[in-house]
């Protein structure tokens, strides 16, 4: 596996990886790699002949020092993990390499940026779209793999690629979960033992809403959101930030699930001082 830190080198290497009509996949990450990232890599290796994993902790995502409270980044450890998994290139540029000091251009997706998580984190998704746009332009992958775990981010990236006619296919992969249902995330390491147990309420709440849809044919948003909130409120360590039922294209709030249509039930909550998110896709009953 080659470790690349310069844009020029990555641009030189990418066409060589795609020689003889071979397919190239990109898996963008922010480091602290875990089993969720590895599941994306496994899927990328099925789809493509060569895989590039990028590691870049993006400073323009964040607005406050609190958001930097994540487990320590260890590039050597991540590189060893990637090499063992057969990744072809690890692209790990510096901040200065990606963002020139006089940079003035950013990418936004208008109303999608300020819904759900974007309502509490101004400019966060501007950071997402800007860095992913740059990575796609540098690597030129046939496939760009992202996780359903970060549903809003995945939908925004897919929309950006479509709207800007970018020559890559966005592949949204299923959420990887721990045995107790908690989404696999580097932020889980920040939870105490009681908080870790309480955090399972996020998925349990979503499952409760899913049961109402699948077993009882419930489609009303207020009822489904109320079911999730009831489970979250049963855990004193959990403080919901939002629970929302939205459409899959524009993330617009729904009053009900349309018959046979997919929608996104998403939430964010603080467990102690740690902010976690989760989501599931619901389909309106046709009965």
mmCIF file of C-alpha atoms in Angstrom:
data_model
loop_
_atom_site.group_PDB
_atom_site.id
_atom_site.type_symbol
_atom_site.label_atom_id
_atom_site.label_comp_id
_atom_site.label_asym_id
_atom_site.label_seq_id
_atom_site.Cartn_x
_atom_site.Cartn_y
_atom_site.Cartn_z
ATOM 1 C CA UNK A 1 0.000 0.000 0.000
ATOM 2 C CA UNK A 2 1.276 3.444 -0.895
ATOM 3 C CA UNK A 3 0.746 6.361 1.491
ATOM 4 C CA UNK A 4 0.244 9.609 -0.423
ATOM 5 C CA UNK A 5 0.297 13.050 1.160
ATOM 6 C CA UNK A 6 0.502 15.306 -1.911
ATOM 7 C CA UNK A 7 -2.309 16.172 -4.327
ATOM 8 C CA UNK A 8 0.062 16.077 -7.301
ATOM 9 C CA UNK A 9 1.144 12.524 -6.477
ATOM 10 C CA UNK A 10 -2.436 11.362 -6.010
ATOM 11 C CA UNK A 11 -3.444 12.870 -9.356
ATOM 12 C CA UNK A 12 -0.514 11.113 -11.009
ATOM 13 C CA UNK A 13 -1.327 7.783 -9.372
ATOM 14 C CA UNK A 14 -5.106 7.655 -9.943
ATOM 15 C CA UNK A 15 -5.009 7.197 -13.763
ATOM 16 C CA UNK A 16 -2.470 4.391 -13.350
ATOM 17 C CA UNK A 17 -4.855 2.599 -10.973
ATOM 18 C CA UNK A 18 -7.576 2.890 -13.628
ATOM 19 C CA UNK A 19 -5.533 1.573 -16.547
ATOM 20 C CA UNK A 20 -7.014 -1.185 -18.717
ATOM 21 C CA UNK A 21 -10.586 -0.120 -17.863
ATOM 22 C CA UNK A 22 -10.143 -0.903 -14.185
ATOM 23 C CA UNK A 23 -12.555 0.643 -11.675
ATOM 24 C CA UNK A 24 -11.424 2.836 -8.766
ATOM 25 C CA UNK A 25 -13.279 3.397 -5.486
ATOM 26 C CA UNK A 26 -12.830 6.140 -2.897
ATOM 27 C CA UNK A 27 -13.698 5.801 0.793
ATOM 28 C CA UNK A 28 -13.440 9.223 2.501
ATOM 29 C CA UNK A 29 -12.772 9.152 6.269
ATOM 30 C CA UNK A 30 -11.684 11.478 9.074
ATOM 31 C CA UNK A 31 -9.418 8.891 10.767
ATOM 32 C CA UNK A 32 -9.842 6.822 13.965
ATOM 33 C CA UNK A 33 -10.841 3.960 11.676
ATOM 34 C CA UNK A 34 -13.177 1.273 13.008
ATOM 35 C CA UNK A 35 -15.294 -1.641 11.828
ATOM 36 C CA UNK A 36 -17.781 0.697 10.198
ATOM 37 C CA UNK A 37 -15.041 2.039 7.926
ATOM 38 C CA UNK A 38 -13.825 -1.488 7.244
ATOM 39 C CA UNK A 39 -17.297 -2.481 6.066
ATOM 40 C CA UNK A 40 -17.139 0.360 3.508
ATOM 41 C CA UNK A 41 -13.741 -0.850 2.354
ATOM 42 C CA UNK A 42 -14.993 -4.412 1.927
ATOM 43 C CA UNK A 43 -17.856 -3.145 -0.208
ATOM 44 C CA UNK A 44 -15.456 -0.968 -2.223
ATOM 45 C CA UNK A 45 -13.246 -3.978 -2.917
ATOM 46 C CA UNK A 46 -16.265 -5.859 -4.296
ATOM 47 C CA UNK A 47 -17.215 -2.994 -6.591
ATOM 48 C CA UNK A 48 -13.786 -1.869 -7.804
ATOM 49 C CA UNK A 49 -10.356 -3.136 -8.802
ATOM 50 C CA UNK A 50 -8.497 -0.603 -6.668
ATOM 51 C CA UNK A 51 -9.426 1.283 -3.489
ATOM 52 C CA UNK A 52 -8.243 4.645 -2.200
ATOM 53 C CA UNK A 53 -9.010 5.505 1.420
ATOM 54 C CA UNK A 54 -8.609 9.152 2.330
ATOM 55 C CA UNK A 55 -7.885 10.265 5.882
ATOM 56 C CA UNK A 56 -8.404 13.962 6.473
ATOM 57 C CA UNK A 57 -9.646 15.617 9.656
ATOM 58 C CA UNK A 58 -11.489 18.542 8.146
ATOM 59 C CA UNK A 59 -11.181 21.739 10.202
ATOM 60 C CA UNK A 60 -13.893 23.614 8.296
ATOM 61 C CA UNK A 61 -16.496 21.137 9.564
ATOM 62 C CA UNK A 62 -16.314 22.546 13.047
ATOM 63 C CA UNK A 63 -17.412 25.698 14.817
ATOM 64 C CA UNK A 64 -16.455 25.101 18.445
ATOM 65 C CA UNK A 65 -13.671 23.407 20.341
ATOM 66 C CA UNK A 66 -16.178 20.937 21.750
ATOM 67 C CA UNK A 67 -16.528 19.242 18.368
ATOM 68 C CA UNK A 68 -12.847 18.293 18.437
ATOM 69 C CA UNK A 69 -13.410 16.082 21.497
ATOM 70 C CA UNK A 70 -12.923 12.803 19.656
ATOM 71 C CA UNK A 71 -10.457 9.965 20.242
ATOM 72 C CA UNK A 72 -6.848 10.689 19.334
ATOM 73 C CA UNK A 73 -5.916 10.209 15.702
ATOM 74 C CA UNK A 74 -3.135 7.757 14.958
ATOM 75 C CA UNK A 75 -2.142 7.713 11.288
ATOM 76 C CA UNK A 76 0.353 4.886 11.783
ATOM 77 C CA UNK A 77 -2.318 2.694 13.361
ATOM 78 C CA UNK A 78 -4.832 3.532 10.631
ATOM 79 C CA UNK A 79 -2.243 2.883 7.905
ATOM 80 C CA UNK A 80 -1.430 -0.535 9.364
ATOM 81 C CA UNK A 81 -5.134 -1.364 9.464
ATOM 82 C CA UNK A 82 -5.552 -0.352 5.811
ATOM 83 C CA UNK A 83 -2.502 -2.290 4.657
ATOM 84 C CA UNK A 84 -3.793 -5.472 6.301
ATOM 85 C CA UNK A 85 -7.113 -5.025 4.486
ATOM 86 C CA UNK A 86 -5.492 -4.739 1.081
ATOM 87 C CA UNK A 87 -6.175 -1.042 0.461
ATOM 88 C CA UNK A 88 -4.172 0.182 -2.544
ATOM 89 C CA UNK A 89 -3.597 3.809 -1.556
ATOM 90 C CA UNK A 90 -3.980 5.750 1.674
ATOM 91 C CA UNK A 91 -4.374 9.436 0.791
ATOM 92 C CA UNK A 92 -3.568 11.505 3.878
ATOM 93 C CA UNK A 93 -2.930 15.119 2.891
ATOM 94 C CA UNK A 94 -2.235 17.917 5.372
ATOM 95 C CA UNK A 95 -4.639 20.806 5.959
ATOM 96 C CA UNK A 96 -2.260 23.164 4.144
ATOM 97 C CA UNK A 97 -2.167 20.813 1.165
ATOM 98 C CA UNK A 98 -5.969 20.763 0.861
ATOM 99 C CA UNK A 99 -6.810 24.345 1.816
ATOM 100 C CA UNK A 100 -4.608 27.140 0.443
ATOM 101 C CA UNK A 101 -4.263 30.075 2.816
ATOM 102 C CA UNK A 102 -6.199 32.349 0.439
ATOM 103 C CA UNK A 103 -8.978 29.859 -0.366
ATOM 104 C CA UNK A 104 -12.323 31.566 -1.066
ATOM 105 C CA UNK A 105 -14.440 28.853 -2.697
ATOM 106 C CA UNK A 106 -16.792 26.523 -0.816
ATOM 107 C CA UNK A 107 -19.548 24.128 -1.889
ATOM 108 C CA UNK A 108 -23.020 24.202 -0.354
ATOM 109 C CA UNK A 109 -26.306 22.402 -0.982
ATOM 110 C CA UNK A 110 -28.639 25.245 -0.038
ATOM 111 C CA UNK A 111 -31.542 24.107 2.181
ATOM 112 C CA UNK A 112 -30.145 20.604 2.787
ATOM 113 C CA UNK A 113 -27.254 22.124 4.750
ATOM 114 C CA UNK A 114 -29.427 23.674 7.439
ATOM 115 C CA UNK A 115 -31.849 20.849 8.196
ATOM 116 C CA UNK A 116 -31.538 18.168 10.906
ATOM 117 C CA UNK A 117 -27.950 18.312 12.211
ATOM 118 C CA UNK A 118 -27.273 21.426 10.140
ATOM 119 C CA UNK A 119 -29.751 23.437 12.215
ATOM 120 C CA UNK A 120 -27.429 23.178 15.232
ATOM 121 C CA UNK A 121 -24.100 23.068 13.378
ATOM 122 C CA UNK A 122 -23.865 26.008 10.958
ATOM 123 C CA UNK A 123 -21.454 25.415 8.061
ATOM 124 C CA UNK A 124 -20.817 21.787 9.026
ATOM 125 C CA UNK A 125 -22.185 20.414 5.780
ATOM 126 C CA UNK A 126 -20.486 23.153 3.793
ATOM 127 C CA UNK A 127 -17.328 21.550 5.138
ATOM 128 C CA UNK A 128 -18.523 18.084 4.114
ATOM 129 C CA UNK A 129 -19.379 19.014 0.540
ATOM 130 C CA UNK A 130 -16.260 21.115 0.055
ATOM 131 C CA UNK A 131 -13.818 18.409 1.142
ATOM 132 C CA UNK A 132 -15.647 15.550 -0.604
ATOM 133 C CA UNK A 133 -15.844 17.629 -3.787
ATOM 134 C CA UNK A 134 -12.097 18.214 -3.619
ATOM 135 C CA UNK A 135 -11.338 14.549 -2.915
ATOM 136 C CA UNK A 136 -13.471 13.379 -5.837
ATOM 137 C CA UNK A 137 -11.816 15.920 -8.142
ATOM 138 C CA UNK A 138 -8.366 14.752 -7.041
ATOM 139 C CA UNK A 139 -8.938 10.967 -7.037
ATOM 140 C CA UNK A 140 -11.510 10.750 -9.889
ATOM 141 C CA UNK A 141 -13.106 7.564 -8.520
ATOM 142 C CA UNK A 142 -15.736 5.534 -10.324
ATOM 143 C CA UNK A 143 -17.388 4.915 -6.947
ATOM 144 C CA UNK A 144 -17.502 7.031 -3.790
ATOM 145 C CA UNK A 145 -18.616 5.057 -0.744
ATOM 146 C CA UNK A 146 -20.344 6.599 2.267
ATOM 147 C CA UNK A 147 -22.352 5.162 5.149
ATOM 148 C CA UNK A 148 -26.065 5.276 5.936
ATOM 149 C CA UNK A 149 -24.872 5.924 9.498
ATOM 150 C CA UNK A 150 -24.430 9.567 8.470
ATOM 151 C CA UNK A 151 -27.677 9.724 6.519
ATOM 152 C CA UNK A 152 -27.873 13.479 6.048
ATOM 153 C CA UNK A 153 -24.257 13.627 4.939
ATOM 154 C CA UNK A 154 -24.802 10.773 2.477
ATOM 155 C CA UNK A 155 -27.906 12.388 0.980
ATOM 156 C CA UNK A 156 -26.113 15.724 0.652
ATOM 157 C CA UNK A 157 -23.088 14.153 -1.064
ATOM 158 C CA UNK A 158 -25.342 12.277 -3.459
ATOM 159 C CA UNK A 159 -27.193 15.495 -4.301
ATOM 160 C CA UNK A 160 -23.953 17.434 -4.804
ATOM 161 C CA UNK A 161 -22.624 14.790 -7.195
ATOM 162 C CA UNK A 162 -25.879 14.806 -9.151
ATOM 163 C CA UNK A 163 -26.279 18.591 -9.280
ATOM 164 C CA UNK A 164 -22.669 19.231 -10.306
ATOM 165 C CA UNK A 165 -22.629 16.381 -12.871
ATOM 166 C CA UNK A 166 -19.645 14.779 -11.167
ATOM 167 C CA UNK A 167 -18.412 11.566 -12.769
ATOM 168 C CA UNK A 168 -18.693 9.205 -9.810
ATOM 169 C CA UNK A 169 -21.389 6.930 -8.415
ATOM 170 C CA UNK A 170 -22.226 7.528 -4.763
ATOM 171 C CA UNK A 171 -22.775 4.198 -3.003
ATOM 172 C CA UNK A 172 -24.556 4.451 0.354
ATOM 173 C CA UNK A 173 -23.725 1.411 2.479
ATOM 174 C CA UNK A 174 -25.724 0.009 5.424
ATOM 175 C CA UNK A 175 -25.047 1.219 8.952
ATOM 176 C CA UNK A 176 -22.654 -0.981 10.914
ATOM 177 C CA UNK A 177 -23.837 -1.602 14.472
ATOM 178 C CA UNK A 178 -22.445 -3.093 17.660
ATOM 179 C CA UNK A 179 -24.123 -6.290 18.976
ATOM 180 C CA UNK A 180 -26.421 -4.174 21.184
ATOM 181 C CA UNK A 181 -27.522 -2.023 18.248
ATOM 182 C CA UNK A 182 -25.446 1.088 18.922
ATOM 183 C CA UNK A 183 -23.997 2.584 15.749
ATOM 184 C CA UNK A 184 -20.266 1.866 15.435
ATOM 185 C CA UNK A 185 -18.512 5.212 15.920
ATOM 186 C CA UNK A 186 -15.215 6.530 17.229
ATOM 187 C CA UNK A 187 -17.246 8.728 19.585
ATOM 188 C CA UNK A 188 -18.452 5.658 21.493
ATOM 189 C CA UNK A 189 -15.036 5.536 23.164
ATOM 190 C CA UNK A 190 -15.901 8.803 24.932
ATOM 191 C CA UNK A 191 -18.870 7.244 26.749
ATOM 192 C CA UNK A 192 -18.657 6.006 30.330
ATOM 193 C CA UNK A 193 -20.005 2.528 31.087
ATOM 194 C CA UNK A 194 -23.430 3.852 32.231
ATOM 195 C CA UNK A 195 -23.564 6.206 29.232
ATOM 196 C CA UNK A 196 -22.687 3.389 26.869
ATOM 197 C CA UNK A 197 -25.649 1.400 28.184
ATOM 198 C CA UNK A 198 -27.974 4.407 28.007
ATOM 199 C CA UNK A 199 -26.920 5.106 24.416
ATOM 200 C CA UNK A 200 -28.635 1.932 23.244
ATOM 201 C CA UNK A 201 -31.910 3.835 23.733
ATOM 202 C CA UNK A 202 -31.311 5.615 20.418
ATOM 203 C CA UNK A 203 -31.675 2.490 18.320
ATOM 204 C CA UNK A 204 -34.311 1.009 20.619
ATOM 205 C CA UNK A 205 -36.412 4.113 20.052
ATOM 206 C CA UNK A 206 -36.047 3.869 16.294
ATOM 207 C CA UNK A 207 -36.921 0.159 16.421
ATOM 208 C CA UNK A 208 -40.063 0.961 18.378
ATOM 209 C CA UNK A 209 -41.192 3.312 15.604
ATOM 210 C CA UNK A 210 -40.305 0.692 12.991
ATOM 211 C CA UNK A 211 -42.509 -1.858 14.753
ATOM 212 C CA UNK A 212 -45.432 0.573 14.710
ATOM 213 C CA UNK A 213 -45.024 0.979 10.955
ATOM 214 C CA UNK A 214 -44.464 -2.672 10.077
ATOM 215 C CA UNK A 215 -46.836 -4.353 12.524
ATOM 216 C CA UNK A 216 -49.561 -1.755 12.999
ATOM 217 C CA UNK A 217 -49.447 0.196 9.764
ATOM 218 C CA UNK A 218 -48.821 3.501 11.546
ATOM 219 C CA UNK A 219 -47.768 6.304 9.192
ATOM 220 C CA UNK A 220 -48.429 9.430 11.272
ATOM 221 C CA UNK A 221 -45.208 11.345 11.999
ATOM 222 C CA UNK A 222 -46.341 12.677 15.382
ATOM 223 C CA UNK A 223 -47.117 9.164 16.613
ATOM 224 C CA UNK A 224 -43.814 7.735 15.390
ATOM 225 C CA UNK A 225 -41.732 10.593 16.773
ATOM 226 C CA UNK A 226 -43.590 10.314 20.066
ATOM 227 C CA UNK A 227 -42.741 6.614 20.282
ATOM 228 C CA UNK A 228 -39.044 7.348 19.830
ATOM 229 C CA UNK A 229 -39.120 10.187 22.350
ATOM 230 C CA UNK A 230 -40.789 7.981 24.952
ATOM 231 C CA UNK A 231 -37.902 5.498 24.784
ATOM 232 C CA UNK A 232 -35.259 8.244 24.924
ATOM 233 C CA UNK A 233 -36.980 9.939 27.855
ATOM 234 C CA UNK A 234 -36.789 6.667 29.790
ATOM 235 C CA UNK A 235 -33.008 7.107 30.001
ATOM 236 C CA UNK A 236 -31.994 10.019 32.294
ATOM 237 C CA UNK A 237 -28.546 10.262 30.678
ATOM 238 C CA UNK A 238 -30.035 10.862 27.217
ATOM 239 C CA UNK A 239 -31.041 14.388 26.082
ATOM 240 C CA UNK A 240 -32.643 14.447 22.618
ATOM 241 C CA UNK A 241 -31.612 17.296 20.326
ATOM 242 C CA UNK A 242 -34.060 16.433 17.557
ATOM 243 C CA UNK A 243 -36.211 13.571 16.279
ATOM 244 C CA UNK A 244 -37.517 14.034 12.746
ATOM 245 C CA UNK A 245 -39.341 12.189 9.988
ATOM 246 C CA UNK A 246 -38.174 13.560 6.622
ATOM 247 C CA UNK A 247 -38.201 12.679 2.943
ATOM 248 C CA UNK A 248 -35.179 11.002 1.372
ATOM 249 C CA UNK A 249 -34.424 13.652 -1.249
ATOM 250 C CA UNK A 250 -34.805 17.083 0.344
ATOM 251 C CA UNK A 251 -34.855 16.164 4.052
ATOM 252 C CA UNK A 252 -38.123 18.099 4.305
ATOM 253 C CA UNK A 253 -40.319 17.336 7.365
ATOM 254 C CA UNK A 254 -43.206 14.932 6.758
ATOM 255 C CA UNK A 255 -46.543 14.771 8.529
ATOM 256 C CA UNK A 256 -46.990 11.147 7.465
ATOM 257 C CA UNK A 257 -45.320 8.386 5.463
ATOM 258 C CA UNK A 258 -46.850 8.045 2.025
ATOM 259 C CA UNK A 259 -48.025 4.580 0.994
ATOM 260 C CA UNK A 260 -45.127 2.534 -0.360
ATOM 261 C CA UNK A 261 -42.680 5.450 -0.033
ATOM 262 C CA UNK A 262 -39.339 5.468 1.784
ATOM 263 C CA UNK A 263 -38.590 8.130 4.372
ATOM 264 C CA UNK A 264 -35.901 8.793 6.944
ATOM 265 C CA UNK A 265 -36.476 8.744 10.690
ATOM 266 C CA UNK A 266 -33.437 10.494 12.155
ATOM 267 C CA UNK A 267 -32.356 11.705 15.557
ATOM 268 C CA UNK A 268 -29.514 13.325 17.442
ATOM 269 C CA UNK A 269 -29.081 13.175 21.198
ATOM 270 C CA UNK A 270 -26.539 13.907 23.879
ATOM 271 C CA UNK A 271 -25.604 10.978 26.063
ATOM 272 C CA UNK A 272 -23.839 12.680 28.926
ATOM 273 C CA UNK A 273 -21.676 15.194 27.038
ATOM 274 C CA UNK A 274 -21.308 13.087 23.880
ATOM 275 C CA UNK A 275 -23.461 13.889 20.855
ATOM 276 C CA UNK A 276 -24.614 10.824 18.915
ATOM 277 C CA UNK A 277 -26.839 10.380 15.868
ATOM 278 C CA UNK A 278 -28.810 7.480 14.430
ATOM 279 C CA UNK A 279 -31.433 6.837 11.781
ATOM 280 C CA UNK A 280 -33.486 4.197 10.005
ATOM 281 C CA UNK A 281 -35.373 4.101 6.718
ATOM 282 C CA UNK A 282 -39.104 3.463 7.007
ATOM 283 C CA UNK A 283 -41.464 2.399 4.235
ATOM 284 C CA UNK A 284 -45.174 3.234 4.353
ATOM 285 C CA UNK A 285 -47.451 0.224 4.525
ATOM 286 C CA UNK A 286 -49.368 -0.631 1.350
ATOM 287 C CA UNK A 287 -52.126 -2.472 3.213
#
